[in-house]
mmCIF file of C-alpha atoms and ligand atoms in Angstrom:
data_model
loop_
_atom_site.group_PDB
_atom_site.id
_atom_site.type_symbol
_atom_site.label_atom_id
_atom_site.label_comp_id
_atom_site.label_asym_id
_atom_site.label_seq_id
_atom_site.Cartn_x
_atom_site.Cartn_y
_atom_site.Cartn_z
ATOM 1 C CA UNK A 249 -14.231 -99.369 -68.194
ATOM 2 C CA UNK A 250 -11.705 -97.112 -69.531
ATOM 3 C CA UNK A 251 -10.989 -93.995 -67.567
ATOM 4 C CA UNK A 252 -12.434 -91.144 -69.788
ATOM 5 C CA UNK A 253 -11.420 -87.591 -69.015
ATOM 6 C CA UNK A 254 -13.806 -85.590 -69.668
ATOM 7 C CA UNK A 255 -11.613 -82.546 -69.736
ATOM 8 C CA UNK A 256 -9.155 -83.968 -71.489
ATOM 9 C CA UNK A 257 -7.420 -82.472 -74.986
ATOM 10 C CA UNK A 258 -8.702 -83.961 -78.037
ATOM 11 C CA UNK A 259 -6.703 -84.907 -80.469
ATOM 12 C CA UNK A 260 -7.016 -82.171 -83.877
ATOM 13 C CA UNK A 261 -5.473 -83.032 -87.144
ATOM 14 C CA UNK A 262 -3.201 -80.588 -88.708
ATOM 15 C CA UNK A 263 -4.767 -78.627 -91.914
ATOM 16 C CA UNK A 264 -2.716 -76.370 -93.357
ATOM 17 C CA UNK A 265 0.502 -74.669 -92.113
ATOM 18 C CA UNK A 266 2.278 -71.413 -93.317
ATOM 19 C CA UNK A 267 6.153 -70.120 -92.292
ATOM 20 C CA UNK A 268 6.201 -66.585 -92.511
ATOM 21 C CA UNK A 269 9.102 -65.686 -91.382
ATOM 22 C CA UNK A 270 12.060 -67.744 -89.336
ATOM 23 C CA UNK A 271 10.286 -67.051 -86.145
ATOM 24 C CA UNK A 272 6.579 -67.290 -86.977
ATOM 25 C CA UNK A 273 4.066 -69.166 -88.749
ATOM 26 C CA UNK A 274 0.434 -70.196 -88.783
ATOM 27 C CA UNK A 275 -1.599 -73.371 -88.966
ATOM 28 C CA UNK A 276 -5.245 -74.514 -88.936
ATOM 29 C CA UNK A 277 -6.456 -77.586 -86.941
ATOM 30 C CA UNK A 278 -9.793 -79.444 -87.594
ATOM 31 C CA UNK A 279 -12.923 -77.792 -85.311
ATOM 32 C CA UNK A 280 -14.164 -80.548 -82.777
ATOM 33 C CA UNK A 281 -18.108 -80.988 -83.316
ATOM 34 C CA UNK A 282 -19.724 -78.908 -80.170
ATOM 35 C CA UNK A 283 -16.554 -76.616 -80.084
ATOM 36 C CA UNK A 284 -18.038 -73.395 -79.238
ATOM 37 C CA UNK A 285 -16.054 -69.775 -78.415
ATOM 38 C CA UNK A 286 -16.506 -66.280 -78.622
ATOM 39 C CA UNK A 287 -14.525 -64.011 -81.347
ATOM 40 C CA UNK A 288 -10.688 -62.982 -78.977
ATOM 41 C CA UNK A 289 -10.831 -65.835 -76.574
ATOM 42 C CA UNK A 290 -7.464 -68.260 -75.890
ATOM 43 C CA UNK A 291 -7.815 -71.965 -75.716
ATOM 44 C CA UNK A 292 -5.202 -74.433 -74.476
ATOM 45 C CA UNK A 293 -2.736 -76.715 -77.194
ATOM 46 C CA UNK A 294 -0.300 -78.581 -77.629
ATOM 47 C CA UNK A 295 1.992 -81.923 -78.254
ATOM 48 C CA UNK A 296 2.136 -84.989 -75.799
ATOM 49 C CA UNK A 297 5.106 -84.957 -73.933
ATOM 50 C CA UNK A 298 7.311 -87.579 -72.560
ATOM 51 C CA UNK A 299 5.134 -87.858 -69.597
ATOM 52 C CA UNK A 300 2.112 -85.532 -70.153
ATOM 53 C CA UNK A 301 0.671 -82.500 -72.585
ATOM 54 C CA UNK A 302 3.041 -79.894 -73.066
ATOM 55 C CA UNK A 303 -0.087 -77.257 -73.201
ATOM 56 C CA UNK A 304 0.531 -73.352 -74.134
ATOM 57 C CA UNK A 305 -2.290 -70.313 -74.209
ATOM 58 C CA UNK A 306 -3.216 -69.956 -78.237
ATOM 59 C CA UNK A 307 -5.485 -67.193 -79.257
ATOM 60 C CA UNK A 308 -8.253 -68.787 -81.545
ATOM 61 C CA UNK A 309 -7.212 -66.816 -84.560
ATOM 62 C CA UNK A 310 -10.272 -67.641 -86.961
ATOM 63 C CA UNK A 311 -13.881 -66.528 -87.173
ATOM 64 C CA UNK A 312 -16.576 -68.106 -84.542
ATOM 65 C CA UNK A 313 -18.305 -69.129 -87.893
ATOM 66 C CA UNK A 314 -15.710 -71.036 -89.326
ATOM 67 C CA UNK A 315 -15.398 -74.915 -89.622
ATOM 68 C CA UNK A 316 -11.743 -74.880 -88.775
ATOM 69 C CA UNK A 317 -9.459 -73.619 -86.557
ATOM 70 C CA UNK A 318 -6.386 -71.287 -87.315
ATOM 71 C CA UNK A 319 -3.571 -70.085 -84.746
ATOM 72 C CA UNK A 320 -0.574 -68.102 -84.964
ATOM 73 C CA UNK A 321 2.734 -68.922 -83.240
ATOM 74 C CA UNK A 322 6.297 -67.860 -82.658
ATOM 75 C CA UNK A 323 9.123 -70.225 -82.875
ATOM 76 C CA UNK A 324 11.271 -70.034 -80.035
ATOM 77 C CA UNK A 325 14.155 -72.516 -80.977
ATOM 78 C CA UNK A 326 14.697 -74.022 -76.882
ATOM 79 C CA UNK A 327 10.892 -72.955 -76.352
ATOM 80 C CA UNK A 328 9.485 -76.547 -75.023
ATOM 81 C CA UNK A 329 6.738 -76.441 -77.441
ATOM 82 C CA UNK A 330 7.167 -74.244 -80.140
ATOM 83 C CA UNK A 331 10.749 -76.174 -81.413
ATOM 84 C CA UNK A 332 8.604 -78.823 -81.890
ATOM 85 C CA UNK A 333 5.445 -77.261 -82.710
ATOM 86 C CA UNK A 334 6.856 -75.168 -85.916
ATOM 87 C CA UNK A 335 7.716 -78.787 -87.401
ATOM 88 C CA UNK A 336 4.261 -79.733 -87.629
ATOM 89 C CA UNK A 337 2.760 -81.300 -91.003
ATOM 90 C CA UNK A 338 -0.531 -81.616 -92.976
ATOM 91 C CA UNK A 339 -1.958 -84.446 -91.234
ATOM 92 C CA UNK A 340 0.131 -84.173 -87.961
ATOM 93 C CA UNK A 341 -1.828 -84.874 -85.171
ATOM 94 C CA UNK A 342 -1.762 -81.569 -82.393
ATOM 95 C CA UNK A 343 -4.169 -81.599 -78.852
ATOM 96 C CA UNK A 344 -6.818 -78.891 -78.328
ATOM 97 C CA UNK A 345 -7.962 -78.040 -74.962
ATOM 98 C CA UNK A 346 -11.752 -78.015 -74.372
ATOM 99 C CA UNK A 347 -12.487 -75.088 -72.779
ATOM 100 C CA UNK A 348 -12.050 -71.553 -74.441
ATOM 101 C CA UNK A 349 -11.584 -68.593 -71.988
ATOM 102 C CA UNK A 350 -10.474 -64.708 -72.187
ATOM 103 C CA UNK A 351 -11.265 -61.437 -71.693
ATOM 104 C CA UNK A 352 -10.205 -59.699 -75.185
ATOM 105 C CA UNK A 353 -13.984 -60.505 -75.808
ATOM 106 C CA UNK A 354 -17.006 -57.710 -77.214
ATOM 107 C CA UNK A 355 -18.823 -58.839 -73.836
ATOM 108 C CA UNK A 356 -16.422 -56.906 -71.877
ATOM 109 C CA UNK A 357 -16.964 -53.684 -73.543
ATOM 110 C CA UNK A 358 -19.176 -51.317 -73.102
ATOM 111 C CA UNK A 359 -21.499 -49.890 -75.966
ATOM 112 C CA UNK A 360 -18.995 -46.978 -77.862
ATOM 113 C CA UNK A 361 -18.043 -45.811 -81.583
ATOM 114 C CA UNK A 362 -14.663 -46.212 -81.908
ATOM 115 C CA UNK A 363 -13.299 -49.816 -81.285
ATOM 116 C CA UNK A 364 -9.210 -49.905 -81.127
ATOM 117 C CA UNK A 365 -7.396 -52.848 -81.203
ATOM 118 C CA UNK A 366 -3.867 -52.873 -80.390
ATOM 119 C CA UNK A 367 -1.223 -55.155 -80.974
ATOM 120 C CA UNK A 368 2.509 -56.115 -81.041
ATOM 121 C CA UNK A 369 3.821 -58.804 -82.321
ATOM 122 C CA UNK A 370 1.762 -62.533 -82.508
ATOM 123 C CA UNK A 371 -0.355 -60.338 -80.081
ATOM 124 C CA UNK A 372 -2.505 -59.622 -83.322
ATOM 125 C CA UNK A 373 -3.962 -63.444 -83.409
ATOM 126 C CA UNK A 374 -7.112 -62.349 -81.410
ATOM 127 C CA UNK A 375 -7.809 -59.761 -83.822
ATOM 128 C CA UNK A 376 -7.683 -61.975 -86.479
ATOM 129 C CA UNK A 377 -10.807 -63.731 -85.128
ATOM 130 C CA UNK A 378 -12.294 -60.421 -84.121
ATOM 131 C CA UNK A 379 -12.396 -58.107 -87.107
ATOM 132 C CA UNK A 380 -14.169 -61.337 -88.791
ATOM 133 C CA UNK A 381 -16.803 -61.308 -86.275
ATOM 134 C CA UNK A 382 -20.583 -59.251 -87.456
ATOM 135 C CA UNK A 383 -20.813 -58.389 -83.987
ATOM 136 C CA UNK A 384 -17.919 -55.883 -84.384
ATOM 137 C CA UNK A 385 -19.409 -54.291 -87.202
ATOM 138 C CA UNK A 386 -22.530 -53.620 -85.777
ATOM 139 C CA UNK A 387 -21.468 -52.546 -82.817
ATOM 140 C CA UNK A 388 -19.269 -49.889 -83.342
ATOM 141 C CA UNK A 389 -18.740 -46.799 -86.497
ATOM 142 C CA UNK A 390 -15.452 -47.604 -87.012
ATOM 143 C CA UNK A 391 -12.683 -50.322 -86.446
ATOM 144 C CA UNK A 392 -9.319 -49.612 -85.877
ATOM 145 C CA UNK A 393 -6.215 -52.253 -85.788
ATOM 146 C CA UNK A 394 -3.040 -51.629 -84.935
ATOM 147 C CA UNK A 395 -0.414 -53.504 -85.460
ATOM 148 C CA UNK A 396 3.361 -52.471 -84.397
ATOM 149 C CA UNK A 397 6.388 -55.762 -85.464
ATOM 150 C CA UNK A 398 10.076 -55.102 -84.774
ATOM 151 C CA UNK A 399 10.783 -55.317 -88.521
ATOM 152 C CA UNK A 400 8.658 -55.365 -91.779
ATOM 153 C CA UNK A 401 8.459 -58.759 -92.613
ATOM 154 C CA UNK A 402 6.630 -59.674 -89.203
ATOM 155 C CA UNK A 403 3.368 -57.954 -90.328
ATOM 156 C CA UNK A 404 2.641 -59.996 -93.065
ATOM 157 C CA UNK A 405 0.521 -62.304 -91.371
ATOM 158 C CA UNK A 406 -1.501 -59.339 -90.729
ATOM 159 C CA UNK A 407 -1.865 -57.708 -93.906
ATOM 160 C CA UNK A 408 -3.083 -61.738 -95.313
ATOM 161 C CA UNK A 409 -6.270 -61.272 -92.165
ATOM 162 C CA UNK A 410 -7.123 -57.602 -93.236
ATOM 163 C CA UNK A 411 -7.294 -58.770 -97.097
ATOM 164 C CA UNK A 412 -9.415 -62.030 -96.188
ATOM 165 C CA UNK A 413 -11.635 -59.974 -93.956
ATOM 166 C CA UNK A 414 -12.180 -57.243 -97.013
ATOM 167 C CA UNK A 415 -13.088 -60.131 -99.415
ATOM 168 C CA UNK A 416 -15.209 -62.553 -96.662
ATOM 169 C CA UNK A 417 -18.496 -62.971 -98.160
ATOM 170 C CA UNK A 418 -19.961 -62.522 -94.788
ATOM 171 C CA UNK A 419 -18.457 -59.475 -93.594
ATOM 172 C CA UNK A 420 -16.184 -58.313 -96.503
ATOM 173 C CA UNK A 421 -18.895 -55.145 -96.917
ATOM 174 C CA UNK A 422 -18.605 -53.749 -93.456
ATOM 175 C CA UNK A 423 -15.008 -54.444 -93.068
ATOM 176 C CA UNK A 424 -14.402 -52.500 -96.277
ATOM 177 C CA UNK A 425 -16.456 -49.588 -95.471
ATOM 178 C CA UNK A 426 -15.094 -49.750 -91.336
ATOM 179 C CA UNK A 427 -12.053 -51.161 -90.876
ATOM 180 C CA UNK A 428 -8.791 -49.332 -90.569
ATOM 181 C CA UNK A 429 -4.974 -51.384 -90.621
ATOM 182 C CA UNK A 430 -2.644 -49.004 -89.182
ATOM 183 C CA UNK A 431 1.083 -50.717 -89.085
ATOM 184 C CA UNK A 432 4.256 -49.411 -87.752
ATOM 185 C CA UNK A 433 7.505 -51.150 -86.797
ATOM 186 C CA UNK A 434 10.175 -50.350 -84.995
ATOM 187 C CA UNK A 435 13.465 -51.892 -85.935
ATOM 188 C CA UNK A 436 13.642 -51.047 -89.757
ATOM 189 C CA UNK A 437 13.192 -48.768 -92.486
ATOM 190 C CA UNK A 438 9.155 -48.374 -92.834
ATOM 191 C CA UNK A 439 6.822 -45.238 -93.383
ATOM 192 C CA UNK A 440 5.463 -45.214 -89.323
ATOM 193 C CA UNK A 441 8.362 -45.804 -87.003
ATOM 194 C CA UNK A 442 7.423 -46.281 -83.830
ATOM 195 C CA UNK A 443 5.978 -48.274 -80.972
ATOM 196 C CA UNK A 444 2.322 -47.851 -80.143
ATOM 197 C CA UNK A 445 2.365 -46.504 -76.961
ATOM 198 C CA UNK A 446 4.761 -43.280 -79.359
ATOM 199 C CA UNK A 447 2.185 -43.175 -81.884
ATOM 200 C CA UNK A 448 -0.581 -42.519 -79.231
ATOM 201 C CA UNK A 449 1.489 -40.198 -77.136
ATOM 202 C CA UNK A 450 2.534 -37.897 -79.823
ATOM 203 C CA UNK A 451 -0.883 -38.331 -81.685
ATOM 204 C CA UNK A 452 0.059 -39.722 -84.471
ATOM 205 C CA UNK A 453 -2.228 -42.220 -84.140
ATOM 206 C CA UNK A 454 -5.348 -40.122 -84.260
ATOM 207 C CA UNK A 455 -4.090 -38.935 -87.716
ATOM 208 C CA UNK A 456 -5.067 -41.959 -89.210
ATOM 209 C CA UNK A 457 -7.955 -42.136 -88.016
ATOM 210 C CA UNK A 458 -9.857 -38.283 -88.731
ATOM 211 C CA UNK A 459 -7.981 -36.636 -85.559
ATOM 212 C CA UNK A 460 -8.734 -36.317 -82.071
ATOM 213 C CA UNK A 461 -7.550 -38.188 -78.937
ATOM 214 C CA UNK A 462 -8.742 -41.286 -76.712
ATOM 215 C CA UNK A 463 -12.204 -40.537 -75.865
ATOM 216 C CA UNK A 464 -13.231 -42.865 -72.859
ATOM 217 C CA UNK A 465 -17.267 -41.843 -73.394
ATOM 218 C CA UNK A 466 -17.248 -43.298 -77.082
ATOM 219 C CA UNK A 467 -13.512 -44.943 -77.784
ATOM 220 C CA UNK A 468 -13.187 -48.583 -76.529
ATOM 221 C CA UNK A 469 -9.393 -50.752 -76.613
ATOM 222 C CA UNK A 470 -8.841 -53.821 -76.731
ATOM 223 C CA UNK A 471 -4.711 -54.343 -76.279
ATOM 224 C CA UNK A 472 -2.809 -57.623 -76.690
ATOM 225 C CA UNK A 473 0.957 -58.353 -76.994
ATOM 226 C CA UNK A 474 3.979 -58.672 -74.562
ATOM 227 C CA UNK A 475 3.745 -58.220 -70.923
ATOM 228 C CA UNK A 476 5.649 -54.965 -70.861
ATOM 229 C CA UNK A 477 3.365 -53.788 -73.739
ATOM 230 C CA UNK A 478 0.160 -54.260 -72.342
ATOM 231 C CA UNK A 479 1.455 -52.884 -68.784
ATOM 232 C CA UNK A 480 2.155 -49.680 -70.146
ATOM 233 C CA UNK A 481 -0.722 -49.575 -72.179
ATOM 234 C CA UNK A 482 -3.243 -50.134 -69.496
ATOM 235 C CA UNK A 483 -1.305 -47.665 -67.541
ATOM 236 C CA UNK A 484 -1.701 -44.912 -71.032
ATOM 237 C CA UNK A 485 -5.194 -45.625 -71.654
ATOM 238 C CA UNK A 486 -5.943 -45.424 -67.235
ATOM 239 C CA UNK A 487 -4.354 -42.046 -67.440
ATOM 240 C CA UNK A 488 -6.707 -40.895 -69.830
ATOM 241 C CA UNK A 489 -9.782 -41.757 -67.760
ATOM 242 C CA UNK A 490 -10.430 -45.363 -69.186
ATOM 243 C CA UNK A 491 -11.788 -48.203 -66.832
ATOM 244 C CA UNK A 492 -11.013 -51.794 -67.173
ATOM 245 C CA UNK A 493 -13.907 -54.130 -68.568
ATOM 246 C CA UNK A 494 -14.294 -57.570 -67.449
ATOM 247 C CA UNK A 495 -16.925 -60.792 -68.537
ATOM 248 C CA UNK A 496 -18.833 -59.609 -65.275
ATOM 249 C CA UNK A 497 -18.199 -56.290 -65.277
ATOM 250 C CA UNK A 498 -17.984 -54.872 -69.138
ATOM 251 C CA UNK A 499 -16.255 -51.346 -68.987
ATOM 252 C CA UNK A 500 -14.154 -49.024 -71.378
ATOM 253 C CA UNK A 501 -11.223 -51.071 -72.324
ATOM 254 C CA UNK A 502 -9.625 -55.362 -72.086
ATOM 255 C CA UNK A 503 -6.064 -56.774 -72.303
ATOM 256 C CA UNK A 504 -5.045 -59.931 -73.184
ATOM 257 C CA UNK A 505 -0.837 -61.259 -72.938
ATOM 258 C CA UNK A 506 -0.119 -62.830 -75.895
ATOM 259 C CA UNK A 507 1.794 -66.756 -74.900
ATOM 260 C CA UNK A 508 5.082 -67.562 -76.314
ATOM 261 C CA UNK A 509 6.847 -70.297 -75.322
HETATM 262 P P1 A2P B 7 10.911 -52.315 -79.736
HETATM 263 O O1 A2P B 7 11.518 -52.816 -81.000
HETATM 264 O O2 A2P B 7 11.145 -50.847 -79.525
HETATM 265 O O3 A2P B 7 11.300 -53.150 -78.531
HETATM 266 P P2 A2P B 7 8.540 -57.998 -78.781
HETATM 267 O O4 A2P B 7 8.864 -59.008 -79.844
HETATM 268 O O5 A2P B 7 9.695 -57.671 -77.887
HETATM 269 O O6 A2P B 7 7.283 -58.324 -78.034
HETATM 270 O O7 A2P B 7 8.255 -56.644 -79.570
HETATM 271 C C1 A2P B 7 7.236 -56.533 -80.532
HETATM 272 C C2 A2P B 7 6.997 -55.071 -80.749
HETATM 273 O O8 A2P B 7 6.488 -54.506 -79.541
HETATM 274 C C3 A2P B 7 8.265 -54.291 -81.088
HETATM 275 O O9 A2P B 7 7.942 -53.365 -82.087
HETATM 276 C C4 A2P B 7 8.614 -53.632 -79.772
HETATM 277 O O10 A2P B 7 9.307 -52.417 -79.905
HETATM 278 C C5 A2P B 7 7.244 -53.364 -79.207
HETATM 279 N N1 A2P B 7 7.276 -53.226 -77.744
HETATM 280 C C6 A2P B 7 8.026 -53.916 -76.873
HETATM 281 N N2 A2P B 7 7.803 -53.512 -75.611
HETATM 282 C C7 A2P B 7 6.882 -52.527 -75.691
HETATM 283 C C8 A2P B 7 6.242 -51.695 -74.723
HETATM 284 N N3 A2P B 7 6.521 -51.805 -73.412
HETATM 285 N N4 A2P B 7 5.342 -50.782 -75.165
HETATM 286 C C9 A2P B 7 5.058 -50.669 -76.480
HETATM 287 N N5 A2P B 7 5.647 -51.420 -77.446
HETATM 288 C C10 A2P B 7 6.532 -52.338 -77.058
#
């Protein structure tokens, strides 16, 4: 008898892939049968290696509903996986973890009007998956994604997921009527110029959105993106009386690191 694994990566086949820039690009993998997750979680991929899987974090970056599976990745040129991983083909072989997992999930939030989502960098691959989701939509009034890139050309990818989410058949209506794309960078010539944790110190966040400030009793965040980001984001949105949700424990706000590597 062979010795099965049963936790073992399967093997996904390449479907489509997209550069965007030098450093990142996007691809979609075939959706094993029985592959189940919920809208924000991360799942384990990667290539074989000379002596095992060379595995990395990936948030799944497509709807729960969808027969494929899309991701979003920087290429780091002496990164172990991504210098080989941005070479990847239509047809390429790439191995997909069984086992989705995460936090940056609706589960760990409780009821509220106001959902923010805020992002840096590749840290807007979650979001991609969640403003796609029904659940969003119904849950809260309004939907609000951030998304802050060092220079213009990094926000792209973004821009494509709010425009497919507008036109999805399934929730093209709400995410017209809900969603809000606020994008800033901060390395370049572009209308907003600063980094998120600016834009919601000085209130020029709340601009965009009818006014205001973070309101713990009906505001809920969901932040993903560097280490240093999300660090001083939980510490922003904990000074302003917000309490950290978990699967077990769903409170006011969730964090997620987005994986390079
Ligand atoms: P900045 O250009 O001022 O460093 P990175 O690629 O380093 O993760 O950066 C992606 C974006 O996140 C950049 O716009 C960067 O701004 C911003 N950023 C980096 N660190 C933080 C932080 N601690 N808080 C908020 N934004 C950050």
């Amino acid at each position: 008898m062979p010795n099965v694994n049963p936790n073992a990566p399967t093997s996904e086949t390449v479907l489509s892939v997209r550069h965007y820039t030098d450093d990142l690009f996007a691809f979609s993998l075939s959706r094993p049968s029985g592959f189940r997750f919920r809208s924000g979680e991360f799942i384990m991929l990667g290539l074989q290696g000379e002596k095992k899987p060379l595995l990395r974090a990936y948030s799944v970056a497509s709807p729960a509903w969808d027969d494929k599976l899309d991701f979003y990745s920087i290429k780091v040129s002496d990164g172990p996986l991504t210098s080989r991983l941005q070479n990847i083909a239509i047809g390429d072989e790439v191995l997909l973890g069984r086992k989705p997992v995460g936090t940056l999930v609706l589960d760990a939030l409780l009821p509220g009007k106001r959902l923010f989502m805020l992002s840096t960098g590749t840290g807007v691959a979650p979001f991609a998956s969640l403003i796609r989701d029904l659940d969003v939509y119904a849950n809260f009034d309004q939907v609000i994604l951030i998304h802050t890139c060092r220079q213009a050309a990094e926000l792209a990818y973004g821009f494509d997921l709010v425009d497919t989410a507008k036109n999805d058949p399934l929730v093209g209506e709400e995410a017209a009527a809900k969603l809000n794309h606020i994008t800033s960078v901060t390395r370049g010539n572009y209308p907003l110029q600063d980094r998120i944790t600016t834009l919601i110190e000085t209130g020029a966040l709340f601009e965009h959105v009818g006014g205001g400030s973070f309101d713990p009793a009906s505001d809920r965040v969901m932040i993903c993106g560097s280490k240093a980001m999300t660090q001083d984001l939980k510490a922003l949105v904990e000074a302003q009386g917000f309490k950290e949700g978990s699967n077990s424990s769903p409170a006011d706000f969730v964090i997620e690191k987005s994986f390079v590597g």
